[in-house]
Amino acid sequence: MTVVDDRPETAAPAPRRRPNRLLALLRNSWRQLTSMRTALILLFLLAVAAIPGSVLPQRGISPEKVNQYFVDHPDLAPRLDRIGAFEVFGSVWFSAIYLLLFTSLIGCITPRLRDHVRALRSRPPAAPKRLQRLPQHAVLPAPAGGAPAVAEVLRKRRWRVEVRGDEVSAEKGYLKETGNLLFHTSLIAVLIGVALGSWYGWSGNRLLVAGADNAFCNTRQQYAEAKLGPRVDSEDLPRFCLRLDDFEARFLASGQPEFFNARVTVDGPDEPIRSADFSVNSPLRLGGASVYLLGHGYAPVIRYTDRFGRSQISDEPFLTTGDSGLTSEGLAAFPDANVDPRTGQRAPDEQMAFTGIYLPTAPQQAPFVRSEYPTERNPALNLVAYRGNLGLDAGIPGSVYQLDQRQVRAGKVKEVGTKLLRKGESWTLDDGTTVEFLGTERYVTLSVRHDPGSTLLLVSCGFLLVGLMGSLFGRRRRVFFRVMPADPVEGSPTGGSSLVEAGGLPRTDYPGFADEFAQLVAAVRGDDRADTGADPDDRAGAREGTE
């Protein structure tokens, strides 16, 4: 007997699709990156990563201090250099944190901004069925106009109101979320401004001595320290030249500065030669760059006459030691001294250099190591003479403000005497050569900067503060009013008239919401004291009917 299976054939189940693990991993990683917690962690890491840039010297700001750090810490400095500790703000790890924070903020703000716009355009929600379950609840006699009268009271207090028959819904406090989004959006703009300044900005520092022979032109080679952004070339610098004509400084009796003003002659390619004044808080604007006055000091003018009768003059700036009297230290070097004019030869150990301390107002008695006032009331120059091989021909970079102490320790440079000179006095050394203190020239310390992101930074910081205030002081809350007929109970205090049931809900932590709700209830009731604050009776009425 043959059995025939006449059941209909069923299709085989389709193979189950395996989830794309890579796509899931990317989706989860993006969610983690764009969360507010991750943004806060990255912001904290960015602040921590900036600490080495504030503690350690940076090549872009003080390359000579970086070199000195290598001398002082020969074992530690190379290790720090390998991780970019001397170029923190341009290092790979700092840029990675910076870009991750930028991405996280954008990914975090975009959906919140979309939801916030949708909430602003939507109507307040309908009142819940049981208002007595809300944190604030009250029952009061209905006003004469019913629900429209309640809505008018709320609108006068700048609530967003929606009337649905006998129900009134109102909400307030969108300023909190608006301020929060404005704060984070401004933070993104701040990051963009910093990036623009880092990529397309440049800066340089220069000491400019007064006099026609000491003009300065805006080229990278003429800066003592220069830093150009990655997208800036030397040819992109605006062309102009400056000459310091005069510098005026006034001080109080205590030596504290009162007024600074520098007068310069400006020679630009697109404008005639002109004179301009600028001070500490009023920089000079030239070709998209700003020239700031950072400091000032004195450059002693020293004339040295060698044993062949040839004279050379040095007017190198002396750097201030930091005291209020502008005591300054510096170096006057004469590497071409004592060259025989007949043979053009000079013994290698006959170069001359003078280290000195300049005192604008020297004390009347020794020790002459500190000036008593920053202006020149009793100028004096305390010189120490050195003779020998200064090491300038070896091709080793060194400071123009200090004598190379390695040559002194090696015995190649020897001290030959010290002398305190007043203005106009001269000093004859042991070999018959003379040095004369002719006077001083004023110099200023200039910082020339171009930061294309500065305007964006200023505006962004202003909006950031506004958004922060809104985020801190804004309070999101909702209130609901329902007009309902009263139960016709004999002896009722309302006489059987309509009632209004009110409920309030704070959307954020708001300790003062109970008082505000009591004031709204009193205003709807028609209490004249509603604008001056709710009294205990109002609070009792607001709690009436609470379960």
GROMACS .gro file of C-alpha atoms in nm, residues 14-380:
model
  367
   14ALA     CA    1   1.505   3.214   0.451
   15PRO     CA    2   1.847   3.215   0.610
   16ARG     CA    3   1.870   3.457   0.900
   17ARG     CA    4   2.078   3.761   0.820
   18ARG     CA    5   2.371   3.807   1.048
   19PRO     CA    6   2.405   4.151   1.201
   20ASN     CA    7   2.682   4.363   1.062
   21ARG     CA    8   2.921   4.372   1.355
   22LEU     CA    9   3.134   4.648   1.205
   23LEU     CA   10   2.832   4.870   1.150
   24ALA     CA   11   2.710   4.805   1.504
   25LEU     CA   12   3.053   4.885   1.642
   26LEU     CA   13   3.067   5.212   1.450
   27ARG     CA   14   2.715   5.306   1.560
   28ASN     CA   15   2.789   5.237   1.926
   29SER     CA   16   3.121   5.421   1.906
   30TRP     CA   17   2.948   5.724   1.756
   31ARG     CA   18   2.688   5.720   2.032
   32GLN     CA   19   2.957   5.708   2.296
   33LEU     CA   20   3.159   5.984   2.130
   34THR     CA   21   2.861   6.219   2.094
   35SER     CA   22   2.736   6.176   2.450
   36MET     CA   23   2.759   6.469   2.688
   37ARG     CA   24   2.964   6.260   2.931
   38THR     CA   25   3.230   6.200   2.666
   39ALA     CA   26   3.236   6.570   2.577
   40LEU     CA   27   3.295   6.663   2.940
   41ILE     CA   28   3.573   6.403   2.971
   42LEU     CA   29   3.741   6.534   2.654
   43LEU     CA   30   3.712   6.891   2.779
   44PHE     CA   31   3.879   6.787   3.104
   45LEU     CA   32   4.153   6.603   2.912
   46LEU     CA   33   4.212   6.910   2.696
   47ALA     CA   34   4.262   7.121   3.009
   48VAL     CA   35   4.501   6.862   3.154
   49ALA     CA   36   4.691   6.833   2.825
   50ALA     CA   37   4.745   7.210   2.821
   51ILE     CA   38   4.928   7.201   3.156
   52PRO     CA   39   5.269   7.099   3.007
   53GLY     CA   40   5.236   7.388   2.762
   54SER     CA   41   5.209   7.628   3.056
   55VAL     CA   42   5.479   7.469   3.271
   56LEU     CA   43   5.745   7.380   3.013
   57PRO     CA   44   5.900   7.630   2.768
   58GLN     CA   45   5.766   7.609   2.413
   59ARG     CA   46   5.973   7.639   2.097
   60GLY     CA   47   5.721   7.863   1.928
   61ILE     CA   48   5.735   8.116   2.213
   62SER     CA   49   6.078   8.095   2.380
   63PRO     CA   50   6.323   7.879   2.182
   64GLU     CA   51   6.617   8.004   2.390
   65LYS     CA   52   6.447   7.880   2.708
   66VAL     CA   53   6.401   7.541   2.545
   67ASN     CA   54   6.772   7.529   2.466
   68GLN     CA   55   6.851   7.624   2.825
   69TYR     CA   56   6.620   7.347   2.948
   70PHE     CA   57   6.825   7.097   2.747
   71VAL     CA   58   7.139   7.230   2.913
   72ASP     CA   59   6.988   7.215   3.262
   73HIS     CA   60   6.821   6.873   3.217
   74PRO     CA   61   7.031   6.674   2.966
   75ASP     CA   62   6.863   6.340   3.053
   76LEU     CA   63   6.500   6.446   3.088
   77ALA     CA   64   6.477   6.697   2.802
   78PRO     CA   65   6.527   6.447   2.512
   79ARG     CA   66   6.254   6.222   2.653
   80LEU     CA   67   6.012   6.511   2.683
   81ASP     CA   68   6.102   6.625   2.332
   82ARG     CA   69   6.012   6.283   2.187
   83ILE     CA   70   5.655   6.316   2.313
   84GLY     CA   71   5.623   6.676   2.195
   85ALA     CA   72   5.632   6.839   2.539
   86PHE     CA   73   5.808   7.147   2.400
   87GLU     CA   74   5.548   7.186   2.122
   88VAL     CA   75   5.238   7.086   2.312
   89PHE     CA   76   4.977   7.282   2.118
   90GLY     CA   77   5.104   7.146   1.786
   91SER     CA   78   5.156   6.787   1.898
   92VAL     CA   79   4.962   6.492   1.759
   93TRP     CA   80   4.807   6.392   2.091
   94PHE     CA   81   4.686   6.744   2.171
   95SER     CA   82   4.539   6.780   1.821
   96ALA     CA   83   4.366   6.443   1.858
   97ILE     CA   84   4.194   6.552   2.181
   98TYR     CA   85   4.105   6.883   2.019
   99LEU     CA   86   3.945   6.721   1.713
  100LEU     CA   87   3.762   6.456   1.916
  101LEU     CA   88   3.616   6.726   2.139
  102PHE     CA   89   3.513   6.925   1.834
  103THR     CA   90   3.342   6.621   1.680
  104SER     CA   91   3.179   6.521   2.008
  105LEU     CA   92   3.030   6.865   2.063
  106ILE     CA   93   2.887   6.881   1.712
  107GLY     CA   94   2.738   6.532   1.738
  108CYS     CA   95   2.595   6.612   2.081
  109ILE     CA   96   2.443   6.949   1.994
  110THR     CA   97   2.287   6.867   1.656
  111PRO     CA   98   2.012   6.629   1.778
  112ARG     CA   99   1.946   6.843   2.085
  113LEU     CA  100   1.907   7.150   1.867
  114ARG     CA  101   1.662   6.967   1.642
  115ASP     CA  102   1.457   6.852   1.941
  116HIS     CA  103   1.463   7.200   2.094
  117VAL     CA  104   1.336   7.364   1.775
  118ARG     CA  105   1.060   7.104   1.756
  119ALA     CA  106   0.966   7.175   2.119
  120LEU     CA  107   0.956   7.551   2.055
  121ARG     CA  108   0.721   7.502   1.763
  122SER     CA  109   0.493   7.258   1.941
  123ARG     CA  110   0.199   7.353   2.163
  124PRO     CA  111   0.199   7.297   2.538
  125PRO     CA  112   0.073   6.945   2.615
  126ALA     CA  113  -0.276   6.872   2.732
  127ALA     CA  114  -0.347   6.863   3.101
  128PRO     CA  115  -0.316   6.524   3.267
  129LYS     CA  116  -0.632   6.349   3.381
  130ARG     CA  117  -0.549   6.363   3.751
  131LEU     CA  118  -0.396   6.698   3.842
  132GLN     CA  119  -0.391   6.609   4.210
  133ARG     CA  120  -0.093   6.380   4.144
  134LEU     CA  121   0.131   6.669   4.037
  135PRO     CA  122   0.382   6.813   4.285
  136GLN     CA  123   0.170   7.130   4.321
  137HIS     CA  124  -0.207   7.120   4.332
  138ALA     CA  125  -0.488   7.359   4.426
  139VAL     CA  126  -0.862   7.402   4.390
  140LEU     CA  127  -1.009   7.753   4.379
  141PRO     CA  128  -1.324   7.931   4.261
  142ALA     CA  129  -1.333   7.988   3.888
  143PRO     CA  130  -1.296   8.346   3.763
  144ALA     CA  131  -1.579   8.514   3.580
  145GLY     CA  132  -1.437   8.459   3.234
  146GLY     CA  133  -1.363   8.090   3.280
  147ALA     CA  134  -1.071   7.935   3.090
  148PRO     CA  135  -1.004   8.245   2.869
  149ALA     CA  136  -0.967   8.459   3.182
  150VAL     CA  137  -0.716   8.211   3.326
  151ALA     CA  138  -0.524   8.214   2.998
  152GLU     CA  139  -0.509   8.594   2.999
  153VAL     CA  140  -0.360   8.596   3.350
  154LEU     CA  141  -0.089   8.353   3.238
  155ARG     CA  142  -0.010   8.544   2.920
  156LYS     CA  143   0.049   8.862   3.120
  157ARG     CA  144   0.317   8.671   3.304
  158ARG     CA  145   0.481   8.559   2.975
  159TRP     CA  146   0.371   8.196   2.979
  160ARG     CA  147   0.314   8.005   2.658
  161VAL     CA  148  -0.055   7.926   2.678
  162GLU     CA  149  -0.280   7.677   2.499
  163VAL     CA  150  -0.655   7.669   2.563
  164ARG     CA  151  -0.842   7.343   2.493
  165GLY     CA  152  -1.206   7.390   2.583
  166ASP     CA  153  -1.221   7.417   2.963
  167GLU     CA  154  -0.853   7.332   3.004
  168VAL     CA  155  -0.556   7.569   3.000
  169SER     CA  156  -0.199   7.442   2.956
  170ALA     CA  157   0.100   7.670   2.998
  171GLU     CA  158   0.473   7.625   3.006
  172LYS     CA  159   0.774   7.842   3.065
  173GLY     CA  160   1.152   7.818   3.095
  174TYR     CA  161   1.278   7.734   2.746
  175LEU     CA  162   1.557   7.980   2.818
  176LYS     CA  163   1.744   7.707   3.006
  177GLU     CA  164   1.778   7.473   2.710
  178THR     CA  165   1.832   7.768   2.474
  179GLY     CA  166   2.114   7.894   2.694
  180ASN     CA  167   2.260   7.545   2.718
  181LEU     CA  168   2.266   7.505   2.341
  182LEU     CA  169   2.399   7.857   2.295
  183PHE     CA  170   2.678   7.783   2.543
  184HIS     CA  171   2.790   7.467   2.364
  185THR     CA  172   2.754   7.620   2.019
  186SER     CA  173   2.968   7.913   2.132
  187LEU     CA  174   3.222   7.666   2.264
  188ILE     CA  175   3.244   7.514   1.915
  189ALA     CA  176   3.291   7.863   1.771
  190VAL     CA  177   3.569   7.923   2.024
  191LEU     CA  178   3.744   7.606   1.906
  192ILE     CA  179   3.707   7.721   1.544
  193GLY     CA  180   3.854   8.062   1.635
  194VAL     CA  181   4.149   7.897   1.808
  195ALA     CA  182   4.204   7.674   1.505
  196LEU     CA  183   4.196   7.971   1.266
  197GLY     CA  184   4.447   8.157   1.480
  198SER     CA  185   4.672   7.853   1.497
  199TRP     CA  186   4.663   7.776   1.123
  200TYR     CA  187   4.659   8.122   0.969
  201GLY     CA  188   4.800   8.341   1.247
  202TRP     CA  189   5.156   8.453   1.309
  203SER     CA  190   5.346   8.649   1.569
  204GLY     CA  191   5.692   8.786   1.635
  205ASN     CA  192   5.882   8.974   1.904
  206ARG     CA  193   6.146   9.237   1.852
  207LEU     CA  194   6.349   9.485   2.058
  208LEU     CA  195   6.354   9.818   1.874
  209VAL     CA  196   6.612  10.078   1.973
  210ALA     CA  197   6.544  10.444   1.899
  211GLY     CA  198   6.737  10.596   1.610
  212ALA     CA  199   6.738  10.614   1.234
  213ASP     CA  200   6.995  10.330   1.207
  214ASN     CA  201   6.776  10.082   1.392
  215ALA     CA  202   6.472  10.058   1.164
  216PHE     CA  203   6.280   9.733   1.168
  217CYS     CA  204   6.101   9.578   0.871
  218ASN     CA  205   5.839   9.307   0.897
  219THR     CA  206   6.036   9.008   0.775
  220ARG     CA  207   6.091   8.684   0.961
  221GLN     CA  208   6.467   8.728   0.966
  222GLN     CA  209   6.443   9.052   1.164
  223TYR     CA  210   6.244   8.905   1.451
  224ALA     CA  211   6.416   8.784   1.764
  225GLU     CA  212   6.137   8.529   1.803
  226ALA     CA  213   5.887   8.442   1.532
  227LYS     CA  214   5.609   8.188   1.500
  228LEU     CA  215   5.419   8.131   1.177
  229GLY     CA  216   5.112   7.912   1.144
  230PRO     CA  217   5.125   7.598   0.925
  231ARG     CA  218   4.933   7.779   0.648
  232VAL     CA  219   5.150   8.094   0.657
  233ASP     CA  220   5.468   8.155   0.458
  234SER     CA  221   5.724   8.430   0.503
  235GLU     CA  222   5.594   8.592   0.183
  236ASP     CA  223   5.249   8.628   0.341
  237LEU     CA  224   5.369   8.879   0.601
  238PRO     CA  225   5.250   9.235   0.532
  239ARG     CA  226   5.525   9.471   0.420
  240PHE     CA  227   5.596   9.766   0.648
  241CYS     CA  228   5.890   9.917   0.836
  242LEU     CA  229   5.904  10.090   1.174
  243ARG     CA  230   6.152  10.335   1.323
  244LEU     CA  231   6.130  10.435   1.689
  245ASP     CA  232   6.154  10.813   1.713
  246ASP     CA  233   6.068  10.876   2.076
  247PHE     CA  234   5.945  10.699   2.386
  248GLU     CA  235   5.776  10.869   2.677
  249ALA     CA  236   5.725  10.713   3.017
  250ARG     CA  237   5.585  10.861   3.336
  251PHE     CA  238   5.602  10.705   3.679
  252LEU     CA  239   5.450  10.772   4.018
  253ALA     CA  240   5.662  10.871   4.317
  254SER     CA  241   5.665  10.506   4.424
  255GLY     CA  242   5.811  10.401   4.090
  256GLN     CA  243   5.491  10.244   3.957
  257PRO     CA  244   5.426  10.312   3.587
  258GLU     CA  245   5.161  10.569   3.500
  259PHE     CA  246   5.185  10.630   3.124
  260PHE     CA  247   5.373  10.485   2.826
  261ASN     CA  248   5.370  10.613   2.470
  262ALA     CA  249   5.587  10.523   2.170
  263ARG     CA  250   5.615  10.742   1.861
  264VAL     CA  251   5.725  10.565   1.545
  265THR     CA  252   5.764  10.639   1.177
  266VAL     CA  253   5.572  10.394   0.959
  267ASP     CA  254   5.678  10.320   0.604
  268GLY     CA  255   5.429  10.098   0.420
  269PRO     CA  256   5.410   9.998   0.053
  270ASP     CA  257   5.055  10.123   0.002
  271GLU     CA  258   5.064  10.442   0.208
  272PRO     CA  259   5.296  10.743   0.249
  273ILE     CA  260   5.547  10.764   0.530
  274ARG     CA  261   5.369  10.880   0.842
  275SER     CA  262   5.414  10.920   1.215
  276ALA     CA  263   5.204  10.720   1.461
  277ASP     CA  264   5.168  10.691   1.837
  278PHE     CA  265   5.062  10.383   2.033
  279SER     CA  266   5.068  10.269   2.393
  280VAL     CA  267   5.011   9.958   2.601
  281ASN     CA  268   4.632   9.945   2.567
  282SER     CA  269   4.616  10.105   2.221
  283PRO     CA  270   4.807   9.888   1.971
  284LEU     CA  271   4.911  10.006   1.627
  285ARG     CA  272   4.716   9.846   1.338
  286LEU     CA  273   4.920   9.785   1.024
  287GLY     CA  274   4.823   9.573   0.726
  288GLY     CA  275   4.604   9.333   0.922
  289ALA     CA  276   4.865   9.305   1.199
  290SER     CA  277   4.865   9.459   1.545
  291VAL     CA  278   5.180   9.603   1.703
  292TYR     CA  279   5.169   9.581   2.083
  293LEU     CA  280   5.395   9.762   2.326
  294LEU     CA  281   5.512   9.504   2.581
  295GLY     CA  282   5.800   9.672   2.761
  296HIS     CA  283   6.079   9.924   2.747
  297GLY     CA  284   6.428   9.985   2.875
  298TYR     CA  285   6.764  10.148   2.810
  299ALA     CA  286   7.040  10.075   2.563
  300PRO     CA  287   7.374  10.219   2.692
  301VAL     CA  288   7.587  10.371   2.418
  302ILE     CA  289   7.947  10.254   2.473
  303ARG     CA  290   8.246  10.356   2.263
  304TYR     CA  291   8.560  10.142   2.270
  305THR     CA  292   8.890  10.261   2.124
  306ASP     CA  293   9.145   9.985   2.065
  307ARG     CA  294   9.523  10.011   2.076
  308PHE     CA  295   9.536  10.107   1.708
  309GLY     CA  296   9.310  10.409   1.767
  310ARG     CA  297   9.007  10.261   1.595
  311SER     CA  298   8.673  10.330   1.768
  312GLN     CA  299   8.364  10.114   1.769
  313ILE     CA  300   8.025  10.191   1.924
  314SER     CA  301   7.780   9.948   2.082
  315ASP     CA  302   7.418  10.038   2.161
  316GLU     CA  303   7.288   9.693   2.246
  317PRO     CA  304   6.981   9.687   2.475
  318PHE     CA  305   7.031   9.594   2.839
  319LEU     CA  306   6.750   9.374   2.968
  320THR     CA  307   6.573   9.473   3.286
  321THR     CA  308   6.614   9.249   3.590
  322GLY     CA  309   6.250   9.289   3.689
  323ASP     CA  310   6.273   9.542   3.970
  324SER     CA  311   6.071   9.862   3.979
  325GLY     CA  312   6.381  10.077   3.926
  326LEU     CA  313   6.454   9.931   3.578
  327THR     CA  314   6.794   9.797   3.677
  328SER     CA  315   6.929   9.643   3.356
  329GLU     CA  316   7.198   9.392   3.263
  330GLY     CA  317   7.359   9.338   2.928
  331LEU     CA  318   7.664   9.280   2.712
  332ALA     CA  319   7.867   9.504   2.483
  333ALA     CA  320   8.095   9.291   2.263
  334PHE     CA  321   8.368   9.415   2.028
  335PRO     CA  322   8.490   9.107   1.836
  336ASP     CA  323   8.664   9.322   1.566
  337ALA     CA  324   8.877   9.518   1.813
  338ASN     CA  325   9.260   9.531   1.802
  339VAL     CA  326   9.288   9.436   1.435
  340ASP     CA  327   9.618   9.559   1.289
  341PRO     CA  328   9.519   9.789   0.998
  342ARG     CA  329   9.843   9.710   0.815
  343THR     CA  330   9.817   9.330   0.819
  344GLY     CA  331   9.448   9.284   0.892
  345GLN     CA  332   9.545   9.030   1.156
  346ARG     CA  333   9.447   9.011   1.519
  347ALA     CA  334   9.551   8.778   1.793
  348PRO     CA  335   9.257   8.549   1.879
  349ASP     CA  336   9.280   8.640   2.246
  350GLU     CA  337   9.244   9.018   2.203
  351GLN     CA  338   8.870   9.042   2.151
  352MET     CA  339   8.695   9.269   2.402
  353ALA     CA  340   8.362   9.243   2.579
  354PHE     CA  341   8.202   9.433   2.865
  355THR     CA  342   7.924   9.304   3.085
  356GLY     CA  343   7.745   9.570   3.278
  357ILE     CA  344   7.467   9.676   3.507
  358TYR     CA  345   7.292   9.998   3.414
  359LEU     CA  346   7.128  10.202   3.690
  360PRO     CA  347   6.897  10.485   3.574
  361THR     CA  348   6.909  10.631   3.925
  362ALA     CA  349   7.217  10.502   4.102
  363PRO     CA  350   7.240  10.527   4.481
  364GLN     CA  351   7.477  10.784   4.627
  365GLN     CA  352   7.686  10.518   4.798
  366ALA     CA  353   7.792  10.162   4.724
  367PRO     CA  354   7.682   9.896   4.653
  368PHE     CA  355   7.579  10.004   4.302
  369VAL     CA  356   7.367   9.703   4.215
  370ARG     CA  357   7.011   9.838   4.216
  371SER     CA  358   6.843  10.146   4.072
  372GLU     CA  359   6.631  10.357   4.305
  373TYR     CA  360   6.396  10.498   4.038
  374PRO     CA  361   6.309  10.400   3.677
  375THR     CA  362   6.389  10.737   3.516
  376GLU     CA  363   6.739  10.875   3.462
  377ARG     CA  364   6.802  11.095   3.765
  378ASN     CA  365   7.154  10.974   3.840
  379PRO     CA  366   7.255  10.733   3.561
  380ALA     CA  367   7.555  10.507   3.613
   0.00000   0.00000   0.00000
